[in-house]
Short mmCIF file of C-alpha atoms and ligand atoms in Angstrom, two decimals:
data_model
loop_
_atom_site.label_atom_id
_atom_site.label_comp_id
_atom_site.label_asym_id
_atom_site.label_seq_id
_atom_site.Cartn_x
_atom_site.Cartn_y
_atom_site.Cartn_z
CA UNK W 298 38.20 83.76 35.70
CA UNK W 299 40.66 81.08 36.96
CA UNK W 300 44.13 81.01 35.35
CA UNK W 301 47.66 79.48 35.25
CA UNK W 302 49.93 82.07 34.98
CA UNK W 303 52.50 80.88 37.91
CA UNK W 304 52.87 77.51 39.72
CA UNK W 305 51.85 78.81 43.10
CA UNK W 306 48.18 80.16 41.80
CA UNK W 307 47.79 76.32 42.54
CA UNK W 308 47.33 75.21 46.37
CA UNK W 309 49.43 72.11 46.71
CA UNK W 310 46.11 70.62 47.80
CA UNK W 311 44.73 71.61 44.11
CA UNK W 312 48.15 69.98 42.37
CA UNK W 313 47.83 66.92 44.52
CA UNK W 314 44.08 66.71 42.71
CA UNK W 315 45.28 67.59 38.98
CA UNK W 316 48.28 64.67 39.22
CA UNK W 317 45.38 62.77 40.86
CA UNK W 318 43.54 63.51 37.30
CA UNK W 319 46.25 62.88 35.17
CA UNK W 320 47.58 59.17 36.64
CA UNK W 321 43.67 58.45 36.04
CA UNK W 322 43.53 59.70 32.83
CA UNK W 323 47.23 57.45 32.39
CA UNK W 324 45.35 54.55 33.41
CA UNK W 325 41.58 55.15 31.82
CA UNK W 326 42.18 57.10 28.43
CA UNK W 327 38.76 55.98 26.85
CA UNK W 328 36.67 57.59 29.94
CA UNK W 329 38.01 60.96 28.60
CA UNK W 330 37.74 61.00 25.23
CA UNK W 331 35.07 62.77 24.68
CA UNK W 332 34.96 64.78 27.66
CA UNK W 333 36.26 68.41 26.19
CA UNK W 334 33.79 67.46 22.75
CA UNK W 335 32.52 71.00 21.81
CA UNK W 336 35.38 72.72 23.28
CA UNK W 337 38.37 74.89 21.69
CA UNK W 338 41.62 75.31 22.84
CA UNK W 339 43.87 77.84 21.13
CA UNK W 340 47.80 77.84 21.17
CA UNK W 341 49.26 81.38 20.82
CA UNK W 342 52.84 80.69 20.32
CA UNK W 343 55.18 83.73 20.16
CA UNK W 344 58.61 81.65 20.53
CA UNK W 345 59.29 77.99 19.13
CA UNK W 346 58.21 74.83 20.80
CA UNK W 347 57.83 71.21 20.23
CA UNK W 348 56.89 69.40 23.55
CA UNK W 349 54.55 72.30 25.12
CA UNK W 350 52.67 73.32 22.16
CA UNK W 351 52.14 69.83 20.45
CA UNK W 352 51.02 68.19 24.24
CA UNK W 353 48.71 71.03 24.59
CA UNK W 354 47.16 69.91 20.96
CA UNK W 355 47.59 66.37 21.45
CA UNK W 356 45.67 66.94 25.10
CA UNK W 357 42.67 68.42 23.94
CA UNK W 358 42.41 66.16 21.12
CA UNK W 359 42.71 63.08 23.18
CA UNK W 360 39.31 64.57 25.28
CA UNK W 361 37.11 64.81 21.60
CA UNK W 362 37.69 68.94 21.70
CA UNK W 363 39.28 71.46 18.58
CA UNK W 364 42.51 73.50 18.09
CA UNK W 365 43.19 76.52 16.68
CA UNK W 366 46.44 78.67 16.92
CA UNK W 367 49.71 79.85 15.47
CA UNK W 368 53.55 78.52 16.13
CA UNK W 369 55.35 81.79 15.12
CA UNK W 370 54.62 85.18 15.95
CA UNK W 371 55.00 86.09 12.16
CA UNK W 372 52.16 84.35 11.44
CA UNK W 373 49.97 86.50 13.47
CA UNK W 374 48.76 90.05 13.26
CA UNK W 375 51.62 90.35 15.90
CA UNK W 376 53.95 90.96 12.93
CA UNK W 377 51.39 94.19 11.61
CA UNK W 378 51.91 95.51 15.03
CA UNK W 379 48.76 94.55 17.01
CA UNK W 380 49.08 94.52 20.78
CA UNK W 381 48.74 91.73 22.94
CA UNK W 382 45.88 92.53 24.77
CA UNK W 383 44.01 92.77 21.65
CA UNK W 384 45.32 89.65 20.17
CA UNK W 385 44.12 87.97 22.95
CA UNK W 386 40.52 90.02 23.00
CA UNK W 387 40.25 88.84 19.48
CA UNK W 388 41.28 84.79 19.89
CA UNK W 389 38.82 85.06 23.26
CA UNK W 390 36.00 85.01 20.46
CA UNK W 391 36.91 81.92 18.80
CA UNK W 392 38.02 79.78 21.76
CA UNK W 393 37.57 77.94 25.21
CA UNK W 394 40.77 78.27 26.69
CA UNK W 395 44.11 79.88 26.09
CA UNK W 396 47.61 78.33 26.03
CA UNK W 397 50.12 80.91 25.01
CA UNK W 398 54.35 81.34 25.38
CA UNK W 399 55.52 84.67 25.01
CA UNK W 400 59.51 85.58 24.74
CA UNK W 401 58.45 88.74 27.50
CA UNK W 402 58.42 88.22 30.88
CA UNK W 403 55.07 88.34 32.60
CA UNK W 404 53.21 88.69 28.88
CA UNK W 405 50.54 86.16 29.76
CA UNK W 406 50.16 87.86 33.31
CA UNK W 407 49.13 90.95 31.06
CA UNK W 408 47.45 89.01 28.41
CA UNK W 409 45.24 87.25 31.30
CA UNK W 410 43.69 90.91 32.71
CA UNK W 411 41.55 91.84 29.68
CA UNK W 412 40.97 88.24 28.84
CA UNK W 413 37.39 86.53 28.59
CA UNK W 414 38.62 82.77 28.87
CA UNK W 415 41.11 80.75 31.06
CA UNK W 416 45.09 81.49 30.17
CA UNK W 417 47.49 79.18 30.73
CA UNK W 418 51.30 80.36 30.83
CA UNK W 419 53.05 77.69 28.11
CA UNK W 420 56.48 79.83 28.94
CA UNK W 421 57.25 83.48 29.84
CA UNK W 422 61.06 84.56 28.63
CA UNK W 423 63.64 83.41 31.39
CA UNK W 424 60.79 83.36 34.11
CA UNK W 425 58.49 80.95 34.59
CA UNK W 426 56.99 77.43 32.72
CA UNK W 427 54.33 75.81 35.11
CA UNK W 428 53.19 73.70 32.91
CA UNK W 429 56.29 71.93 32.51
CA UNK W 430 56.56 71.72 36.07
CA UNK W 431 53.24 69.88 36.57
CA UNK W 432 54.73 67.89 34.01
CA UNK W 433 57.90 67.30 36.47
CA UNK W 434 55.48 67.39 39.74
CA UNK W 435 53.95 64.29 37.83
CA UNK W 436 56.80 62.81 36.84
CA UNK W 437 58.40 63.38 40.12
CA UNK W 438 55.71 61.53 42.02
CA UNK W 439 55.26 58.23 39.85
CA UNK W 440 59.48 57.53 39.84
CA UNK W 441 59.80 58.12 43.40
CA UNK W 442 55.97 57.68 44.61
CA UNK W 443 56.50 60.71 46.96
CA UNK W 444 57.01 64.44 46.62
CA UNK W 445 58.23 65.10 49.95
CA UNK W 446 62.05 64.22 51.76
CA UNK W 447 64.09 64.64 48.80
CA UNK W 448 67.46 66.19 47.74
CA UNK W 449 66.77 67.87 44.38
CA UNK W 450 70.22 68.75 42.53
CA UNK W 451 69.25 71.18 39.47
CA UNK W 452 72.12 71.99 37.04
CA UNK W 453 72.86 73.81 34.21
CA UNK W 454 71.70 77.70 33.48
CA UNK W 455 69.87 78.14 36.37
CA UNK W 456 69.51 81.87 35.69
CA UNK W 457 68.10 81.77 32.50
CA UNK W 458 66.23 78.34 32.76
CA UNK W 459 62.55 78.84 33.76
CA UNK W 460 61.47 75.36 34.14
CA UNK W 461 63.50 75.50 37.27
CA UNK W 462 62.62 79.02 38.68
CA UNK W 463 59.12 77.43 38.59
CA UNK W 464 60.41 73.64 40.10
CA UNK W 465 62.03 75.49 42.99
CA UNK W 466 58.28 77.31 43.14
CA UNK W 467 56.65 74.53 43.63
CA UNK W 468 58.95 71.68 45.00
CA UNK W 469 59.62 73.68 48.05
CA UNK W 470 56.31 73.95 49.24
CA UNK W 471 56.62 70.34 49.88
CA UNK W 472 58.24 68.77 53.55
CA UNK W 473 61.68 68.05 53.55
CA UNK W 474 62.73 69.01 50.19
CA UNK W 475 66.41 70.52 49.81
CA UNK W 476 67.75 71.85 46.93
CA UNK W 477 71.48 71.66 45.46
CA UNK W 478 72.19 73.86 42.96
CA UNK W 479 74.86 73.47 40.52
CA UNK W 480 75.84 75.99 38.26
CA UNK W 481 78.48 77.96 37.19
CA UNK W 482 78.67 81.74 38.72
CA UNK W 483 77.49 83.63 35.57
CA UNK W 484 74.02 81.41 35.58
CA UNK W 485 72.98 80.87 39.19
CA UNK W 486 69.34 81.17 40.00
CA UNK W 487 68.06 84.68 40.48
CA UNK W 488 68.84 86.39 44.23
CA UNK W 489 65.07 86.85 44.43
CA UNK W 490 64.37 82.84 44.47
CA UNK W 491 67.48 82.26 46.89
CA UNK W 492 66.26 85.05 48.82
CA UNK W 493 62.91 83.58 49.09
CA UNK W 494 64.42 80.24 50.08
CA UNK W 495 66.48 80.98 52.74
CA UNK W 496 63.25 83.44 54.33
CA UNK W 497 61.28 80.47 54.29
CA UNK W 498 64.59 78.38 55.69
CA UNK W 499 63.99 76.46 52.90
CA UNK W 500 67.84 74.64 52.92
CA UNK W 501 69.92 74.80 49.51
CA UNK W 502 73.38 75.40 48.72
CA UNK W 503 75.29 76.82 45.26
CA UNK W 504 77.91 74.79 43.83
CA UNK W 505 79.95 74.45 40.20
CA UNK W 506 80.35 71.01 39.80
CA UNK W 507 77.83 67.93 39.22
CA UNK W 508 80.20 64.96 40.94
CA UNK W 509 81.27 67.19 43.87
CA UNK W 510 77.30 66.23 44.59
CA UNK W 511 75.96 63.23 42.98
CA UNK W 512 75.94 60.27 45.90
CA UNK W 513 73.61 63.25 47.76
CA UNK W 514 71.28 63.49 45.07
CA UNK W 515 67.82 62.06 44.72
CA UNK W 516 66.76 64.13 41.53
CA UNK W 517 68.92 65.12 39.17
CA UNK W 518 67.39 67.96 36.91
CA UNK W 519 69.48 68.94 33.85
CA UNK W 520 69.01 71.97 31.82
CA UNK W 521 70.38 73.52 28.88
CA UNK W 522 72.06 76.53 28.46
CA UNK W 523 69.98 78.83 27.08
CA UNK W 524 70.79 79.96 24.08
CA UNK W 525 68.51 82.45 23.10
CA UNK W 526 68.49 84.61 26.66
CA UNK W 527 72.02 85.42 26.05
CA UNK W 528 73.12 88.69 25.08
CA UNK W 529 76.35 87.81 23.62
CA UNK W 530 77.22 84.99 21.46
CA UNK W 531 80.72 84.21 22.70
CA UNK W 532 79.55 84.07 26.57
CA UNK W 533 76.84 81.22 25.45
CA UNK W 534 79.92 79.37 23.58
CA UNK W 535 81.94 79.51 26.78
CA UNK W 536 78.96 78.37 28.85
CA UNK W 537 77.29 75.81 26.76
CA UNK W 538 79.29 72.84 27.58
CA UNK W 539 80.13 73.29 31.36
CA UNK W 540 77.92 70.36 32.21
CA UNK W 541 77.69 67.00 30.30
CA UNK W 542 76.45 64.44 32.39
CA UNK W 543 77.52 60.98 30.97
CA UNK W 544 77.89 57.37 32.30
CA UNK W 545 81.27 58.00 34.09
CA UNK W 546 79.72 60.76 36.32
CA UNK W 547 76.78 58.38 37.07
CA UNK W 548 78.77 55.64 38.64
CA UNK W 549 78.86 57.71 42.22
CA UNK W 550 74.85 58.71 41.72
CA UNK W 551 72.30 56.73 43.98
CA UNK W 552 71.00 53.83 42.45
CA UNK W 553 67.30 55.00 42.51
CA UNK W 554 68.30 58.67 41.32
CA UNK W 555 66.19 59.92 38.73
CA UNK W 556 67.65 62.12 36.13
CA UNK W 557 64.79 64.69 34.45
CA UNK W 558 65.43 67.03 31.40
CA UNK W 559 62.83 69.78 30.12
CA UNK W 560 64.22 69.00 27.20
CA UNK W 561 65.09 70.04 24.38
CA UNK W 562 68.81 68.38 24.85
CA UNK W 563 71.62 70.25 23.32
CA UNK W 564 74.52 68.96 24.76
CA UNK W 565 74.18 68.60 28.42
CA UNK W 566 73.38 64.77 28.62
CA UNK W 567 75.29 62.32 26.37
CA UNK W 568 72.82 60.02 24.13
CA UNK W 569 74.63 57.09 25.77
CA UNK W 570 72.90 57.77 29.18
CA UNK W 571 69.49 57.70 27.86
CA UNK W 572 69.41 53.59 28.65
CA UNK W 573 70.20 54.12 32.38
CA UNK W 574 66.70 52.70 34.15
CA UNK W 575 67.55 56.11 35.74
CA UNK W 576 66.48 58.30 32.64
CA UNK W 577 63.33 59.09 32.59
CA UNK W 578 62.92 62.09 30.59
CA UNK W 579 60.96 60.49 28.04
CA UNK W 580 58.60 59.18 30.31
CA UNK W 581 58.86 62.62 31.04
CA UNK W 582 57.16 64.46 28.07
CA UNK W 583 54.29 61.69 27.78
CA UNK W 584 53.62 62.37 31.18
CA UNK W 585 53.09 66.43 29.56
CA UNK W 586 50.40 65.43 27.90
CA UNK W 587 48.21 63.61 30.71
CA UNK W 588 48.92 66.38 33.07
CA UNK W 589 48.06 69.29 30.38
CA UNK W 590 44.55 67.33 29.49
CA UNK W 591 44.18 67.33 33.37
CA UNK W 592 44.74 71.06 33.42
CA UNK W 593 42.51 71.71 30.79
CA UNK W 594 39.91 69.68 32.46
CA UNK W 595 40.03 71.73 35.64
CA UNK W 596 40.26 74.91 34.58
CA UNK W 597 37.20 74.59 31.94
CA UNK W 598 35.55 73.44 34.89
CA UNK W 599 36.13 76.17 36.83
CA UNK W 600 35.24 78.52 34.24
CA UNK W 601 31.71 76.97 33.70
CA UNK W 602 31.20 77.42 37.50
CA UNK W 603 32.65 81.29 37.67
N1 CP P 894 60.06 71.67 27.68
C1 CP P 894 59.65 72.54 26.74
O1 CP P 894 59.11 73.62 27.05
O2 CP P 894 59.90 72.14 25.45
P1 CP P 894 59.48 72.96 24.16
O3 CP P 894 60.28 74.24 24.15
O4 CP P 894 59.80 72.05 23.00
O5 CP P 894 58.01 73.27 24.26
#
């Protein structure tokens, strides 16, 4: 049983295919839209979400196939103490395919063992989210039509933020890339991704401020602090507004930069910027959906083949 759990369980060869999928299904919506009829995803959702969960729905949908699910972990026997395992024994019965975001690290790693259907990691605590970087791996390649040569600045909380533990994941498998990494010292990336980098002399440096690097940059990926990771309320006040990236700051950014955002926003980029042809995290999240009907595709594909 095939299943997304991290970004590398993908070749790059296999992601190059699945962004393949999803510009096609961009461009030809009608030839899939009844391609997943019969079929029934279910969305487990243990934390909150608005982009992951309703792409996922809006995905299968799209392809002529059902949902099921639940948004809260109150609403599930979660809240009368079942384990995971068995909550995900049980859905396995009434379902295709799995998407599921769990506030525990490595939960849908351990969810995916016992599992009779294809799991798909929608977001695991402060670790990883490769779905929203296939998302930004699609993105990525339609602003600057390459994946490969580029100087990718990612700021913000950097320890907490898993959208970019997976980015660095998967954008360094590619030739050329470099990352900057701007943070402040309290939420740098994890020693055990830096350590990885520099085995694989991967380059990348650690710095605290956003203009200090902005002519270098050729991606610009903003995050927010994390709220909800932190232990102690008056450390996320000091933190939360370290970065806001507004016009002003833009002015000594490359003209082709493009600026990405996980979203959701809090703070961290001022409304005002969102009309720069730079912007593009709104093109962003529809790009979500395209990629997560693509990943659907394949890995109900797979499963009919295993
Ligand atoms: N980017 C992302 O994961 O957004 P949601 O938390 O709204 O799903």
């Amino acid at each position: 049983m095939r299943h997304l759990i991290d970004i590398t369980d993908f070749s790059v060869e296999e992601i190059t295919e699945l962004l393949d999928l999803a510009d096609d299904m961009i461009a030809n919506p009608r030839r899939y839209a009844d391609s997943q009829r019969g079929k029934i995803l279910a969305t487990l959702f243990f934390e909150p979400s608005t982009r992951t969960r309703l792409s996922f729905e809006s995905a299968m949908l799209s392809m002529g196939g059902s949902v099921l699910g639940f948004s809260s972990a109150d609403s599930s026997s979660t809240a009368k103490g079942e384990s995971l395992t068995d909550t995900i024994r049980t859905v396995g019965c009434y379902c295709d395919i799995i998407a599921m975001r769990h506030p525990k690290e490595g939960a849908p790693m351990a969810g995916s063992l016992r599992s009779t259907v294809p799991i798909i990691n929608a977001g695991d605590g402060g670790h990883n989210h490769p779905t929203q970087t296939l998302t930004d791996l699609l993105t990525i390649r339609r602003e600057k039509g390459r994946m490969d040569h580029m100087v990718v600045g990612l700021c913000g909380d950097l320890k907490f933020g898993r959208t970019v533990h997976s980015l660095i994941g998967a954008m360094s498998r590619y030739e050329g890339v470099s990352f900057v990494l701007i943070s402040p010292p309290e939420l740098r990336v994890p020693a055990y991704i830096t350590r990885d980098l520099a085995d694989r002399g991967i380059p990348f440096t650690e710095v605290e401020t956003m203009e200090e690097v902005m002519p270098e940059l050729d991606i610009l990926y903003m995050t927010r602090v994390q709220r909800e990771r932190f232990f102690n309320e008056a450390d996320y006040i000091r933190l939360k507004d370290t970065y806001i990236l507004d016009p002003e700051k833009l002015r000594a950014a490359k003209k082709d930069m493009s600026i990405l955002h996980p979203l959701p926003r809090v703070n961290e980029i001022a409304v005002s910027v969102d009309d720069d042809p730079r912007a593009v995290y709104f093109r962003q999240v529809r790009n979500g959906r395209f990629v997560r009907m693509a990943l659907i595709t394949k890995l109900l594909k797979e499963a009919e083949q295993a």
